[in-house]
């Protein structure tokens, strides 16, 4: 830097020993493995005439270079963009000002932008990976799950497709995976996870189950027979707004994120918003309650989307709605203790399913109707399903029984999914063998 | 017992050592009579157990635990234990254990015929002092209430002198009410707690 001709550039900066500078540069370069642009700015200059343009060209011809033109001086009508290293900023700005060259700061700190970009790229790379590098034993964000869905559908397009059934209150897509080996409007099985956003183990179990289905098709006789005659639908993120919120602000958020004018609290309990015993015991009319049922049945877009889809389809034979926690397998009703007409059959099926589950890792589930096993709850999914002709309507409460509760360690994801699969498979098999 | 005036529950259970090591035998067999009077919380509990760790050994273990806790460096911005993914750092485990102990007292006080609780998370630590012979622990927990599904924050202040009864003061925020109470609990922090007839 010493001995450089400084044509009209104001006071000389304090001399820096060039060896020190060289050493520092090497150290920096080694430490970062890349250039550092911290504090560098990009200035945009509008030259009024040729005279001003030539002043800028002077800067261009300085050796060593003090500025780095991103858009070089060409014509007076065109802006000139130049990156100015942090150490030269004061000098360059003084130069421009003293010559009446108007400029604006386009980029205040180049390094910040580079860092942001690097992060975005890393993020995109994570999202881009195929499903084989997706970790099934970790919890994921909404973006990661939606990205996995796209990869999954692409990789197994012979039997899986993605259906968009509606939008959430905050306008997120509501997606359903369809598993089908053909036919048209085959008798179908519905599985939903994540209707309560804080129940993270349910989404994780759903994803693993989807993967299990495609890998067992052609291998597991029972599953193969099921898919020969029936279709399976899985809605992994039934409450996407709530789920995004559990990642961003409140890990224990349960409801959706709907807002109503004049209402102080946010959100409706999506598992109290169904049209069966709506507004009864075990749900609340206070919007601030965690079991607020909403202003009317199906008022919530997340619920309405499913209702429209299932009734539009018209051929669903089983519905499984997955929650956590408590380790229970239950059938209707939630809104009353009155037994359903095929109570004996469902009791027996639940017993078999729970036994199959137990045989995997020794985890004990209790079973029975919702109202007699857990508590009275009105406007729940399975009650609606049953009243709409779906005879095999079940709801799970997955692990555990309160030790970790909603905050179930990720190490338990795969064991939970493995045992739950055996119960789901039992229910699906029974549905296949008892057509109606 | 007249169901309108109260509810009696008989419970038989076996206990195990908290943080039980591999291969350790399950401990005592206990039977308890629990009586909820007039739908009110804080049931009367009468417990008898056999085959618990003997008193002298309990006191030794309490002292050991206390010594270990005195060494702990508790980051005062220790928030969310366990974290969103259910993970508890091994070094912070004793704090969680003690927080759980205090919270279990609060949960017993709040439990009624119709409401029961689980501990979700230690959400913040206001203070962790180990002066003289005691641990002075001021913290907030989140309780999960059944069947309402509400998440109840409770501020708890406990003081533990090993060998002396645990002193617990707490203040919980409900949807409608804010209740405060305090009490002392007999028992040690290590072995399964004997709830005496209170």
XYZ file of C-alpha atoms in Angstrom:
634
model
C 0.000 0.000 0.000
C 2.934 2.330 0.566
C 4.165 4.386 -2.321
C 0.893 4.233 -4.250
C 0.131 7.339 -6.258
C -2.850 8.945 -4.604
C -4.297 11.328 -7.120
C -6.406 13.851 -5.288
C -7.737 11.355 -2.824
C -7.455 13.315 0.377
C -5.342 12.556 3.469
C -3.124 9.494 3.426
C -4.267 6.686 5.723
C -1.729 5.589 8.366
C 0.947 3.438 6.790
C 0.588 -0.298 7.323
C 3.587 -2.541 7.174
C 2.997 -4.615 4.097
C 4.349 -7.797 5.609
C 1.901 -7.502 8.485
C -0.851 -7.038 6.006
C 0.241 -10.021 3.982
C 0.468 -12.185 7.078
C -2.989 -11.091 8.203
C -4.451 -11.844 4.816
C -2.966 -15.315 4.802
C -4.285 -15.998 8.279
C -7.726 -14.727 7.371
C -7.787 -16.643 4.149
C -6.707 -19.779 5.953
C -9.222 -19.273 8.728
C -12.144 -18.738 6.443
C -10.964 -20.508 3.372
C -12.546 -17.699 1.450
C -12.646 -13.970 0.928
C -14.104 -11.780 3.595
C -16.238 -8.863 2.494
C -17.275 -7.577 5.892
C -18.163 -3.910 5.815
C -17.704 -3.659 2.054
C -20.408 -1.626 0.382
C -21.798 -1.451 -3.114
C -22.394 2.120 -4.278
C -24.544 3.179 -7.208
C -23.402 6.336 -8.952
C -25.223 8.333 -11.587
C -22.800 10.312 -13.668
C -24.379 13.511 -15.006
C -22.102 13.929 -17.992
C -18.977 12.659 -19.719
C -16.739 14.659 -17.376
C -18.108 12.829 -14.362
C -17.886 9.515 -16.173
C -14.182 10.065 -16.815
C -13.645 10.742 -13.096
C -15.081 7.310 -12.426
C -12.861 5.786 -15.100
C -9.931 7.243 -13.214
C -10.900 5.121 -10.250
C -11.057 2.126 -12.514
C -7.465 2.594 -13.657
C -5.943 2.924 -10.214
C -3.315 0.309 -9.471
C -3.682 -1.507 -7.196
C -7.429 -1.431 -7.584
C -9.311 0.407 -4.922
C -12.771 -0.424 -6.231
C -14.383 -3.355 -7.955
C -16.866 -2.379 -10.646
C -19.953 -4.521 -10.871
C -21.311 -2.291 -13.550
C -18.574 -0.245 -15.139
C -18.734 3.334 -16.411
C -20.343 3.264 -19.887
C -22.739 6.104 -20.685
C -23.989 9.022 -18.591
C -27.541 7.674 -18.547
C -26.531 4.306 -17.108
C -25.871 3.757 -13.378
C -22.385 2.700 -12.324
C -22.229 0.098 -9.585
C -19.024 -0.469 -7.677
C -18.020 -2.518 -4.675
C -15.822 -0.530 -2.326
C -13.746 -2.426 0.215
C -14.324 -1.345 3.792
C -10.836 0.082 4.138
C -11.330 2.376 1.154
C -14.854 3.555 1.924
C -14.040 6.889 3.508
C -11.576 7.821 0.810
C -13.841 6.867 -2.053
C -16.879 8.605 -0.609
C -14.818 11.741 -0.019
C -13.654 11.566 -3.630
C -17.191 11.244 -4.978
C -18.526 14.020 -2.786
C -15.728 16.429 -3.547
C -16.443 16.001 -7.260
C -20.193 16.354 -6.915
C -20.872 12.754 -7.901
C -24.245 11.676 -6.529
C -24.297 8.148 -5.124
C -26.486 5.870 -3.079
C -25.619 2.832 -0.985
C -27.090 -0.250 -2.670
C -25.619 -2.825 -0.348
C -24.623 -1.799 3.161
C -22.588 -4.885 3.989
C -21.720 -7.402 1.320
C -20.695 -10.105 3.790
C -24.129 -10.162 5.418
C -25.747 -10.916 2.093
C -23.232 -13.616 1.357
C -23.859 -15.257 4.719
C -27.610 -15.195 4.168
C -27.185 -16.708 0.774
C -24.937 -19.459 2.047
C -27.501 -20.351 4.655
C -30.300 -20.403 2.136
C -28.257 -22.645 -0.105
C -27.498 -25.050 2.701
C -31.158 -25.099 3.558
C -32.099 -25.782 -0.052
C -29.557 -28.570 -0.184
C -31.124 -30.158 2.897
C -34.521 -29.942 1.278
C -33.253 -31.273 -1.988
C -31.901 -34.531 -0.695
C -33.767 -37.665 -1.607
C -35.886 -39.509 0.919
C -33.067 -41.988 1.489
C -31.072 -39.351 3.361
C -34.103 -38.079 5.279
C -33.818 -38.963 8.933
C -36.839 -40.940 10.090
C -35.623 -40.765 13.664
C -35.719 -36.986 13.900
C -38.423 -34.403 14.185
C -38.802 -32.142 11.149
C -40.102 -28.729 10.178
C -43.089 -28.180 7.929
C -40.839 -27.271 4.993
C -38.806 -30.426 5.460
C -41.927 -32.580 5.579
C -43.476 -30.985 2.495
C -40.190 -31.379 0.662
C -40.005 -35.023 1.726
C -43.553 -35.529 0.414
C -42.533 -34.315 -3.039
C -39.469 -36.538 -3.114
C -41.470 -39.487 -1.810
C -44.155 -39.144 -4.442
C -41.542 -38.862 -7.183
C -39.681 -41.931 -5.993
C -42.788 -44.076 -5.673
C -44.996 -42.625 -8.337
C -46.205 -46.100 -9.256
C -48.334 -46.284 -6.141
C -48.191 -42.887 -4.442
C -49.679 -39.581 -5.476
C -50.190 -36.237 -3.742
C -53.593 -34.603 -3.464
C -54.217 -31.012 -2.476
C -57.481 -30.968 -0.520
C -57.608 -27.352 0.596
C -55.916 -24.477 2.388
C -55.399 -23.744 6.054
C -56.497 -20.505 7.690
C -53.078 -18.959 7.057
C -53.279 -20.265 3.492
C -50.917 -23.204 3.721
C -51.538 -26.199 1.478
C -53.313 -29.165 2.996
C -51.857 -32.313 1.435
C -52.924 -35.934 1.373
C -50.901 -38.911 0.150
C -52.816 -41.513 -1.825
C -51.557 -45.093 -1.979
C -53.243 -47.014 -4.782
C -52.501 -49.882 -7.128
C -55.254 -48.944 -9.510
C -58.992 -49.236 -9.840
C -61.414 -46.408 -9.483
C -62.828 -45.108 -6.237
C -61.831 -48.287 -4.417
C -62.956 -48.778 -0.814
C -60.585 -46.650 1.165
C -58.826 -46.228 4.494
C -58.111 -42.792 5.953
C -55.284 -41.992 8.353
C -54.596 -38.543 9.756
C -51.795 -37.330 12.007
C -51.023 -33.959 13.524
C -54.534 -32.622 14.037
C -53.156 -31.282 17.321
C -49.930 -29.584 16.387
C -47.982 -30.186 19.613
C -48.284 -33.958 19.192
C -45.074 -34.221 17.190
C -44.739 -37.989 17.531
C -47.828 -38.367 15.344
C -46.428 -36.652 12.245
C -43.197 -38.569 12.686
C -45.109 -41.843 12.951
C -47.170 -40.978 9.872
C -44.071 -40.349 7.763
C -42.477 -43.624 8.833
C -45.751 -45.435 8.140
C -45.917 -44.012 4.615
C -42.420 -45.275 3.970
C -43.333 -48.655 5.505
C -46.300 -49.069 3.199
C -44.275 -48.650 0.029
C -41.489 -50.870 1.254
C -43.847 -53.650 2.392
C -45.938 -53.695 -0.754
C -45.008 -56.898 -2.526
C -43.294 -58.262 0.574
C -45.902 -58.370 3.322
C -48.784 -60.577 2.209
C -51.378 -58.800 4.305
C -50.436 -55.294 3.221
C -50.207 -56.420 -0.402
C -53.709 -57.901 -0.255
C -55.028 -54.713 1.289
C -53.563 -52.597 -1.495
C -54.851 -54.966 -4.163
C -58.415 -54.185 -3.170
C -58.306 -50.866 -1.315
C -56.693 -47.442 -1.346
C -54.974 -45.811 1.625
C -54.981 -42.057 2.239
C -52.662 -40.379 4.728
C -52.859 -36.744 5.769
C -49.578 -36.109 7.569
C -49.958 -32.486 8.643
C -53.614 -32.001 9.413
C -52.952 -28.685 11.167
C -50.118 -26.999 9.225
C -50.529 -23.533 10.753
C -50.419 -24.903 14.283
C -47.449 -27.062 13.391
C -45.469 -24.146 11.977
C -46.267 -22.276 15.197
C -44.911 -25.092 17.370
C -41.601 -24.628 15.587
C -41.502 -20.864 15.561
C -43.084 -19.638 18.778
C -44.864 -22.091 21.037
C -43.966 -25.754 21.168
C -47.145 -26.536 23.108
C -49.690 -25.038 20.700
C -52.649 -27.362 20.148
C -55.312 -25.602 18.100
C -55.301 -24.120 14.619
C -54.519 -20.423 14.097
C -57.857 -19.010 13.066
C -58.680 -15.454 14.050
C -62.106 -13.888 14.300
C -62.965 -10.201 14.544
C -63.648 -9.162 18.102
C -62.321 -12.406 19.522
C -59.383 -12.006 21.857
C -57.903 -15.501 21.627
C -56.637 -17.414 18.610
C -57.450 -20.882 17.410
C -60.054 -23.630 17.438
C -59.525 -27.175 18.681
C -59.827 -29.069 15.404
C -60.828 -32.205 17.270
C -63.938 -30.519 18.673
C -65.073 -28.907 15.451
C -66.748 -31.901 13.803
C -70.469 -32.248 13.247
C -71.311 -34.933 15.770
C -72.512 -33.964 19.214
C -71.029 -30.538 18.456
C -70.886 -28.162 21.407
C -71.564 -30.799 24.022
C -69.632 -31.733 27.119
C -65.897 -31.948 26.854
C -65.673 -28.946 24.548
C -65.729 -25.269 25.346
C -67.483 -22.208 24.001
C -64.746 -19.936 25.367
C -62.359 -19.077 22.507
C -59.494 -18.928 24.978
C -59.935 -22.555 25.953
C -57.743 -25.296 24.540
C -60.899 -27.250 23.676
C -62.767 -24.366 22.043
C -65.084 -25.968 19.502
C -65.339 -22.989 17.194
C -68.413 -20.969 16.237
C -70.064 -23.810 14.324
C -69.431 -27.368 13.109
C -66.809 -27.544 10.340
C -66.216 -23.796 10.640
C -62.492 -24.444 10.354
C -60.972 -24.832 6.871
C -58.758 -27.692 8.030
C -61.803 -29.707 9.093
C -63.983 -28.652 6.171
C -61.326 -29.806 3.729
C -61.417 -33.335 5.123
C -65.199 -33.438 5.346
C -65.496 -32.363 1.714
C -62.896 -34.851 0.579
C -64.259 -37.857 2.424
C -67.910 -37.203 1.609
C -66.995 -36.390 -1.976
C -65.129 -39.668 -2.292
C -68.022 -41.583 -0.788
C -66.305 -44.914 -0.310
C -64.280 -44.743 2.870
C -64.542 -47.853 5.047
C -62.144 -47.071 7.863
C -60.795 -43.946 9.513
C -57.857 -43.733 11.920
C -57.087 -40.433 13.637
C -53.775 -40.328 15.465
C -52.982 -38.302 18.589
C -50.633 -38.422 21.541
C -50.203 -39.080 24.413
C -51.710 -41.698 26.772
C -51.182 -45.040 25.024
C -54.786 -45.767 24.151
C -56.744 -47.144 21.216
C -60.337 -45.966 21.157
C -63.542 -46.041 19.116
C -66.705 -43.890 19.248
C -68.400 -42.249 20.966
C -66.611 -39.383 22.561
C -69.687 -37.240 23.054
C -71.649 -39.767 25.062
C -71.284 -43.003 26.967
C -73.988 -44.617 24.835
C -72.416 -47.636 23.101
C -72.318 -47.820 19.315
C -74.196 -50.614 17.594
C -71.095 -52.639 16.666
C -69.415 -52.051 19.987
C -68.602 -55.742 20.511
C -66.870 -55.990 17.153
C -64.787 -52.865 17.697
C -63.907 -53.924 21.226
C -62.610 -57.212 19.936
C -60.732 -55.590 17.045
C -59.147 -53.058 19.393
C -58.084 -55.893 21.650
C -56.352 -57.657 18.748
C -54.713 -54.466 17.535
C -53.374 -53.624 20.992
C -52.024 -57.149 21.351
C -50.199 -56.888 18.028
C -48.772 -53.556 19.163
C -47.620 -55.001 22.484
C -45.754 -57.800 20.786
C -43.336 -55.393 19.151
C -41.790 -53.630 22.154
C -43.885 -54.626 25.150
C -45.749 -51.332 25.358
C -49.161 -51.546 27.003
C -52.165 -49.740 25.604
C -55.627 -49.605 27.105
C -58.658 -49.571 24.857
C -62.378 -48.905 24.742
C -64.732 -46.133 23.717
C -63.408 -42.580 23.988
C -65.877 -41.456 26.627
C -65.278 -44.426 28.896
C -61.536 -44.741 28.372
C -60.261 -41.177 28.195
C -62.947 -38.571 28.792
C -66.135 -37.180 27.324
C -65.295 -35.033 24.296
C -67.789 -33.655 21.799
C -67.374 -32.868 18.134
C -64.507 -35.312 17.579
C -63.333 -36.752 14.275
C -64.192 -40.392 14.865
C -67.726 -39.636 16.071
C -68.360 -37.761 12.834
C -66.818 -40.554 10.787
C -68.935 -43.199 12.479
C -72.137 -41.195 12.097
C -71.303 -40.834 8.409
C -71.237 -44.542 7.829
C -67.589 -45.370 8.472
C -67.946 -48.416 10.695
C -64.275 -48.819 11.561
C -63.392 -45.515 13.151
C -60.503 -45.487 15.598
C -58.375 -42.972 17.376
C -54.924 -43.609 18.797
C -53.170 -41.859 21.634
C -49.532 -42.810 21.108
C -46.605 -42.933 23.596
C -46.050 -42.149 26.373
C -48.166 -41.971 29.507
C -46.938 -38.643 30.818
C -43.249 -38.988 31.556
C -42.248 -36.967 28.508
C -45.742 -36.450 27.164
C -45.676 -34.203 24.120
C -41.896 -33.836 24.355
C -41.255 -37.471 23.465
C -37.543 -37.944 22.725
C -36.738 -38.522 19.072
C -35.114 -41.844 19.966
C -38.623 -43.181 20.514
C -39.923 -42.248 17.074
C -39.035 -45.447 15.277
C -40.038 -47.864 18.069
C -43.365 -46.034 18.380
C -43.941 -46.129 14.646
C -43.037 -49.825 14.453
C -45.514 -50.889 17.107
C -48.260 -48.550 15.874
C -47.891 -49.993 12.387
C -48.804 -53.443 13.656
C -51.993 -52.089 15.193
C -52.911 -50.115 12.072
C -52.263 -53.167 9.924
C -54.580 -55.247 12.118
C -57.373 -52.712 11.695
C -56.833 -52.474 7.932
C -56.834 -56.249 7.579
C -60.108 -56.564 9.444
C -61.637 -53.848 7.262
C -60.512 -55.723 4.153
C -62.026 -58.976 5.398
C -65.339 -57.419 6.416
C -66.549 -55.481 3.394
C -69.791 -53.580 3.664
C -68.966 -43.565 50.691
C -71.671 -41.369 49.279
C -70.424 -40.491 45.758
C -71.890 -37.014 46.020
C -69.893 -36.268 49.108
C -66.663 -37.949 48.199
C -64.829 -40.621 46.315
C -62.583 -43.304 47.667
C -59.938 -44.948 45.548
C -57.814 -47.869 46.604
C -54.520 -48.184 44.836
C -51.962 -50.938 44.925
C -48.634 -50.255 43.283
C -44.991 -51.090 43.386
C -42.274 -48.511 43.493
C -38.900 -48.351 41.904
C -35.926 -46.214 42.548
C -35.994 -42.962 40.602
C -33.231 -43.099 38.014
C -33.004 -46.815 38.576
C -29.808 -48.497 37.449
C -29.878 -51.482 35.124
C -30.648 -54.723 36.877
C -31.740 -53.151 40.118
C -34.721 -54.797 41.661
C -38.004 -53.067 41.939
C -38.424 -51.949 45.475
C -41.346 -51.827 47.775
C -44.867 -52.927 47.357
C -47.263 -50.254 48.455
C -50.933 -49.941 48.999
C -52.708 -46.647 49.362
C -56.104 -45.345 50.220
C -56.900 -42.108 48.475
C -59.907 -40.108 49.504
C -61.286 -37.161 47.562
C -63.680 -35.264 49.776
C -66.522 -33.238 48.251
C -64.919 -32.923 44.830
C -62.100 -30.921 46.378
C -58.464 -31.246 45.409
C -55.657 -32.333 47.711
C -56.913 -35.822 48.434
C -56.122 -37.504 51.706
C -53.573 -40.229 51.120
C -52.741 -43.110 53.407
C -49.827 -45.169 52.125
C -48.051 -48.168 53.520
C -45.049 -49.724 51.828
C -42.849 -52.678 52.456
C -39.241 -53.206 51.454
C -38.159 -49.642 50.918
C -34.519 -48.605 51.256
C -33.758 -48.314 54.948
C -33.621 -44.894 56.515
C -29.892 -44.719 57.157
C -29.085 -45.600 53.560
C -31.602 -43.001 52.356
C -29.914 -40.314 54.396
C -26.531 -41.269 52.982
C -27.829 -41.068 49.434
C -29.463 -37.696 50.109
C -26.127 -36.316 51.291
C -24.403 -37.645 48.169
C -27.015 -36.087 45.921
C -26.788 -32.832 47.795
C -23.005 -32.744 47.406
C -23.332 -33.400 43.686
C -25.892 -30.667 43.319
C -23.698 -28.165 45.105
C -21.113 -28.653 42.389
C -23.550 -27.984 39.583
C -23.227 -24.917 37.465
C -26.750 -24.019 36.563
C -26.956 -21.687 33.584
C -29.505 -19.114 34.665
C -30.865 -18.893 31.193
C -31.500 -22.627 31.341
C -34.790 -22.718 29.552
C -36.898 -25.590 28.354
C -35.819 -28.808 29.929
C -36.502 -31.095 28.181
C -36.153 -29.265 24.891
C -38.640 -29.365 22.012
C -37.338 -32.757 20.994
C -37.540 -34.313 24.468
C -33.814 -34.127 25.145
C -32.353 -33.482 28.602
C -28.655 -32.785 28.861
C -27.049 -35.319 31.210
C -25.350 -32.570 33.187
C -28.678 -30.864 33.867
C -30.446 -34.024 34.925
C -30.273 -33.394 38.695
C -31.981 -30.027 38.263
C -34.770 -31.674 36.337
C -35.097 -34.307 39.040
C -35.407 -31.753 41.811
C -37.804 -29.656 39.751
C -39.898 -32.769 39.223
C -39.982 -33.421 42.936
C -41.308 -29.957 43.713
C -43.772 -30.172 40.847
C -45.108 -33.513 42.054
C -46.081 -31.865 45.319
C -47.924 -29.128 43.421
C -49.662 -31.700 41.243
C -50.812 -33.687 44.251
C -52.256 -30.521 45.768
C -54.143 -29.666 42.599
C -55.415 -33.130 41.700
C -59.097 -33.736 42.251
C -61.659 -36.276 41.159
C -62.025 -34.485 37.841
C -58.625 -32.917 37.221
C -55.196 -34.486 37.000
C -51.799 -33.386 35.806
C -48.532 -34.285 34.143
C -45.322 -32.329 34.182
C -44.421 -31.081 30.706
C -41.324 -28.991 31.093
C -39.101 -26.957 33.338
C -39.582 -23.715 31.488
C -37.222 -21.411 33.366
C -34.880 -21.160 36.327
C -35.085 -17.954 38.299
C -32.649 -18.904 40.986
C -30.438 -21.788 42.110
C -28.642 -21.085 45.367
C -26.578 -23.571 47.329
C -25.695 -21.733 50.500
C -25.256 -23.153 53.984
C -26.716 -26.628 54.011
C -29.612 -26.055 51.685
C -30.554 -25.849 48.051
C -32.760 -22.877 47.287
C -34.440 -23.398 43.931
C -36.836 -20.936 42.299
C -38.260 -22.021 38.954
C -41.263 -22.273 36.638
C -42.796 -25.431 35.244
C -45.537 -26.157 32.754
C -48.207 -28.646 33.793
C -50.523 -30.397 31.354
C -54.049 -30.561 32.788
C -56.521 -33.351 31.974
C -59.207 -33.320 30.688
C -59.149 -29.622 29.857
C -55.868 -29.953 27.888
C -54.733 -26.628 29.296
C -51.084 -25.860 29.905
C -50.689 -24.370 33.376
C -47.547 -22.407 34.286
C -46.558 -22.728 37.935
C -43.884 -20.786 39.730
C -42.294 -22.979 42.378
C -39.879 -22.100 45.141
C -38.413 -25.006 47.009
C -35.847 -25.267 49.745
C -34.209 -28.581 50.468
C -32.138 -29.380 53.519
C -31.140 -33.012 53.193
C -32.633 -34.826 56.129
C -35.296 -32.186 56.663
C -38.731 -31.934 55.048
C -38.861 -30.247 51.671
C -40.374 -26.777 51.775
C -42.461 -25.864 48.745
C -44.174 -22.615 47.847
C -45.995 -22.252 44.573
C -48.180 -20.031 42.471
C -50.066 -21.350 39.450
C -51.940 -19.459 36.766
C -55.170 -20.987 35.572
C -57.609 -19.812 32.922
C -59.798 -18.216 35.517
C -58.042 -18.424 38.819
C -54.624 -17.811 40.165
C -53.967 -19.906 43.200
C -51.197 -19.822 45.640
C -50.232 -22.214 48.323
C -47.345 -23.634 50.202
C -46.513 -26.567 52.363
C -43.884 -28.885 53.612
C -43.401 -32.449 52.540
C -41.854 -35.234 54.525
C -39.412 -37.358 52.671
C -36.058 -37.473 50.986
C -35.205 -36.523 47.478
C -33.730 -39.866 46.575
C -35.866 -42.754 47.610
C -39.500 -42.969 46.655
C -41.245 -40.323 48.657
C -43.412 -41.413 51.508
C -46.378 -39.156 51.655
C -47.368 -39.115 55.250
C -50.938 -38.582 56.297
C -51.431 -34.847 55.787
